[in-house]
Structure formats: structure tokens, C-alpha cells
Amino acid sequence: MNYISGSVQKSPATTQPPGYSCKPILMIGLPSHSDWEENLSEILVHCLLYSTTSTYMDGSNDYGAKMKRLMSLGSKELIKLSHKHKASVVWSEEDILNQQTMEVDMVRLRELEKGDYQAIIVDDTCFMREPDITRFVSGQYQKGVSVVIVAIEGFYDLSPLRNCFDVDWNLSAYERNTVRLNKLGKKIIGREAFPEASVYTKSHFVVGEGELFHTNHRKGSPVVTVVRGSKSVSYFGFVNWRDVAYGGILLKLCFAGRY
């Protein structure tokens, strides 16, 4: 099964996932179309197997058989299982916005505030026009939850992220370039999630602390991560899932504080 559309196969990160338990991962505000749901499959599989709240493994310790079963499923089936077994929390942009007013559903957001998470994966849009979600994510980060911000729309002024997370990040370019892991990237992402020696792809390139990739003829990295103790904040700037398998990288970023 391909976890992402196009020619890129699923990364090996799911076939050899980190063998440790974790709190559930919250994915909030991301697009609900099938391409993006497929990008989350590796994270959903990991949480079903290892989340401390997951009931999926109750009465079984055969992780190999369970993983084989999960890897045969599509993203929509995995999302249903994740909700059923309380393994992870997936609320798309349609789930978190009131479809009549198109404003943030505060009742649902207050429900999320009751959770205890390993990490939050969120789209960049909220930092531009959804202050309620921004406050929620910032508050969770202050509690020790790692945050991964995904460039869905992309913005050229990263000051909202600098102000919210006290990071020194600036956009250097939005273009195609050849990228390869640097020393820090090999430590945090690793060859399991990014097996290629290099990839030519389009991305938002960010200059600042925590750059995880080298590029040709350009300063900046498509992914940056700042680790503070056991928590981290990351910006994920890749924009073409046909060039780069997202799932394994996003999963690694959720645990950047452990590397």
C-alpha cells in the first residue's frame, strides 16, 4: 500500500517504528482530502500500536501481526480505528470549524483542552487567522507538548511563529532545490524517514536555528526543529508529497525531544 499518492512509496519508518509508548498525537485543522489523510497514516499506525491510551493492543502482544493488519488498511479505516481505540485525535479543518459560521467551534476546542498529548500537528493557517487555535496550541506547548507546524498555505512573514515560540526563523525562499539531511537531520529524522541521499523538490526554505537539511546554492532548510528539554517545535515546509514521503518525517518530529 502507498501511504501517499504518486510514485513515492511509504517510508520505512512504519515498518520499524520507535519501540516505545507515547501519549496520543493530536492532528488538528489539517485538510480533510484523501491525499493529506494518507500522509498521516504512519502516525496513526504508530499511535494505534504504542499510544498509552490506545485499546487496540488489548489482550495481544503480537505487534508484528497487528502492524501487518494496519498496514493493509487505507487512511479512512485507520482514522476510524484511531477514534474507536482512542489512539490519536484527528480533527480536520471541517471538524474544528463551525460549518455555518466558519468560525472555530469553541465547544470542541474546550474538549481538546482536556487531553494530554505527545505532540500536536497543526497547519500554518491558524497562526494567520485563527487566534483561538493559536492560543490553544501555544498553551499546550507551554505545558510541554511538542508542536509540528505544516506549511499548508505558507506565509512569507514568520513573525507569528517567532512571537509564539521564541524561535529565530525567517523564510529565505519558496522554490525547487536539492535537499539532503545534515548532521542534526540525520539525528532527528534519520535514514528511516528520509532514505534518499538527496531529493530535488519544492519547499518553503527557512533560515534559523534547528535547520535539518542542506540545500544547493541557497541558505535555509525545508524543515527546522528547536528542541527544548523533552519538547520541540518544528516547521515543515515541504509542499509536494510526490517527491518526499511526509508521514515518517512528521512522526519523527513528534519525538524530536527524545533524540
PDB file of N, CA, C and O in Angstrom, residues 14 25 38 66-67 76 80 88 98 109 112 145 150 164-165 168 173 186 209 251:
ATOM      1  N   THR A  14       7.407   3.239   9.372  1.00  0.00           N
ATOM      2  CA  THR A  14       6.327   2.490   9.986  1.00  0.00           C
ATOM      3  C   THR A  14       6.672   1.025  10.144  1.00  0.00           C
ATOM      4  O   THR A  14       6.227   0.364  11.067  1.00  0.00           O
ATOM      5  N   ILE A  25      -1.198  11.548  19.804  1.00  0.00           N
ATOM      6  CA  ILE A  25      -0.816  12.691  18.989  1.00  0.00           C
ATOM      7  C   ILE A  25      -2.083  13.353  18.457  1.00  0.00           C
ATOM      8  O   ILE A  25      -2.975  12.669  17.942  1.00  0.00           O
ATOM      9  N   GLU A  38      -3.732  10.370   3.810  1.00  0.00           N
ATOM     10  CA  GLU A  38      -2.741   9.327   3.580  1.00  0.00           C
ATOM     11  C   GLU A  38      -1.398   9.709   4.197  1.00  0.00           C
ATOM     12  O   GLU A  38      -0.658   8.858   4.686  1.00  0.00           O
ATOM     13  N   LYS A  66      -0.265  -7.371  14.219  1.00  0.00           N
ATOM     14  CA  LYS A  66      -1.117  -6.186  14.276  1.00  0.00           C
ATOM     15  C   LYS A  66      -0.657  -5.127  13.276  1.00  0.00           C
ATOM     16  O   LYS A  66      -1.474  -4.489  12.606  1.00  0.00           O
ATOM     17  N   MET A  67       0.657  -4.951  13.178  1.00  0.00           N
ATOM     18  CA  MET A  67       1.169  -3.956  12.241  1.00  0.00           C
ATOM     19  C   MET A  67       0.854  -4.359  10.803  1.00  0.00           C
ATOM     20  O   MET A  67       0.466  -3.517   9.977  1.00  0.00           O
ATOM     21  N   LYS A  76      -8.716   6.210   5.754  1.00  0.00           N
ATOM     22  CA  LYS A  76     -10.027   6.413   6.377  1.00  0.00           C
ATOM     23  C   LYS A  76     -10.321   5.311   7.393  1.00  0.00           C
ATOM     24  O   LYS A  76     -10.898   5.582   8.457  1.00  0.00           O
ATOM     25  N   LYS A  80     -10.806   5.821  11.517  1.00  0.00           N
ATOM     26  CA  LYS A  80     -11.918   5.235  12.264  1.00  0.00           C
ATOM     27  C   LYS A  80     -11.419   4.395  13.433  1.00  0.00           C
ATOM     28  O   LYS A  80     -11.937   4.473  14.557  1.00  0.00           O
ATOM     29  N   SER A  88      -5.242   8.193  18.850  1.00  0.00           N
ATOM     30  CA  SER A  88      -4.807   9.532  18.488  1.00  0.00           C
ATOM     31  C   SER A  88      -6.058  10.354  18.203  1.00  0.00           C
ATOM     32  O   SER A  88      -7.163   9.819  18.137  1.00  0.00           O
ATOM     33  N   ASN A  98     -16.965  25.571  12.755  1.00  0.00           N
ATOM     34  CA  ASN A  98     -18.413  25.520  12.622  1.00  0.00           C
ATOM     35  C   ASN A  98     -18.762  25.759  11.157  1.00  0.00           C
ATOM     36  O   ASN A  98     -18.435  26.808  10.600  1.00  0.00           O
ATOM     37  N   LEU A 109     -13.073  22.804  20.846  1.00  0.00           N
ATOM     38  CA  LEU A 109     -11.735  23.196  21.267  1.00  0.00           C
ATOM     39  C   LEU A 109     -11.556  22.992  22.773  1.00  0.00           C
ATOM     40  O   LEU A 109     -10.494  22.557  23.233  1.00  0.00           O
ATOM     41  N   LEU A 112     -10.752  19.466  23.470  1.00  0.00           N
ATOM     42  CA  LEU A 112      -9.353  19.147  23.213  1.00  0.00           C
ATOM     43  C   LEU A 112      -8.455  19.576  24.368  1.00  0.00           C
ATOM     44  O   LEU A 112      -7.427  18.948  24.635  1.00  0.00           O
ATOM     45  N   VAL A 145       4.084  20.047  25.443  1.00  0.00           N
ATOM     46  CA  VAL A 145       3.685  19.288  24.254  1.00  0.00           C
ATOM     47  C   VAL A 145       4.491  19.769  23.051  1.00  0.00           C
ATOM     48  O   VAL A 145       4.627  20.976  22.831  1.00  0.00           O
ATOM     49  N   VAL A 150       2.735  22.646   9.878  1.00  0.00           N
ATOM     50  CA  VAL A 150       2.836  22.210   8.488  1.00  0.00           C
ATOM     51  C   VAL A 150       2.454  23.357   7.551  1.00  0.00           C
ATOM     52  O   VAL A 150       1.423  24.013   7.748  1.00  0.00           O
ATOM     53  N   CYS A 164       5.289  33.421  18.975  1.00  0.00           N
ATOM     54  CA  CYS A 164       4.577  32.380  19.725  1.00  0.00           C
ATOM     55  C   CYS A 164       5.535  31.396  20.392  1.00  0.00           C
ATOM     56  O   CYS A 164       5.284  30.949  21.515  1.00  0.00           O
ATOM     57  N   PHE A 165       6.642  31.076  19.699  1.00  0.00           N
ATOM     58  CA  PHE A 165       7.518  30.006  20.184  1.00  0.00           C
ATOM     59  C   PHE A 165       8.936  30.474  20.485  1.00  0.00           C
ATOM     60  O   PHE A 165       9.795  29.648  20.817  1.00  0.00           O
ATOM     61  N   ASP A 168      14.097  31.759  16.157  1.00  0.00           N
ATOM     62  CA  ASP A 168      14.750  32.688  15.234  1.00  0.00           C
ATOM     63  C   ASP A 168      14.642  32.130  13.817  1.00  0.00           C
ATOM     64  O   ASP A 168      15.592  31.605  13.258  1.00  0.00           O
ATOM     65  N   ALA A 173      13.264  31.436   0.969  1.00  0.00           N
ATOM     66  CA  ALA A 173      12.838  31.214  -0.406  1.00  0.00           C
ATOM     67  C   ALA A 173      11.658  30.258  -0.448  1.00  0.00           C
ATOM     68  O   ALA A 173      11.417  29.497   0.493  1.00  0.00           O
ATOM     69  N   LYS A 186      20.097  14.004  10.383  1.00  0.00           N
ATOM     70  CA  LYS A 186      20.333  12.566  10.497  1.00  0.00           C
ATOM     71  C   LYS A 186      20.029  12.074  11.899  1.00  0.00           C
ATOM     72  O   LYS A 186      19.576  10.940  12.085  1.00  0.00           O
ATOM     73  N   GLU A 209      17.697  28.752  13.550  1.00  0.00           N
ATOM     74  CA  GLU A 209      18.140  27.655  14.397  1.00  0.00           C
ATOM     75  C   GLU A 209      17.384  26.371  14.084  1.00  0.00           C
ATOM     76  O   GLU A 209      16.224  26.383  13.715  1.00  0.00           O
ATOM     77  N   LEU A 251       6.277  11.959  11.856  1.00  0.00           N
ATOM     78  CA  LEU A 251       6.322  11.105  13.054  1.00  0.00           C
ATOM     79  C   LEU A 251       7.603  11.349  13.838  1.00  0.00           C
ATOM     80  O   LEU A 251       7.569  11.481  15.072  1.00  0.00           O
TER      81      LEU A 251
END
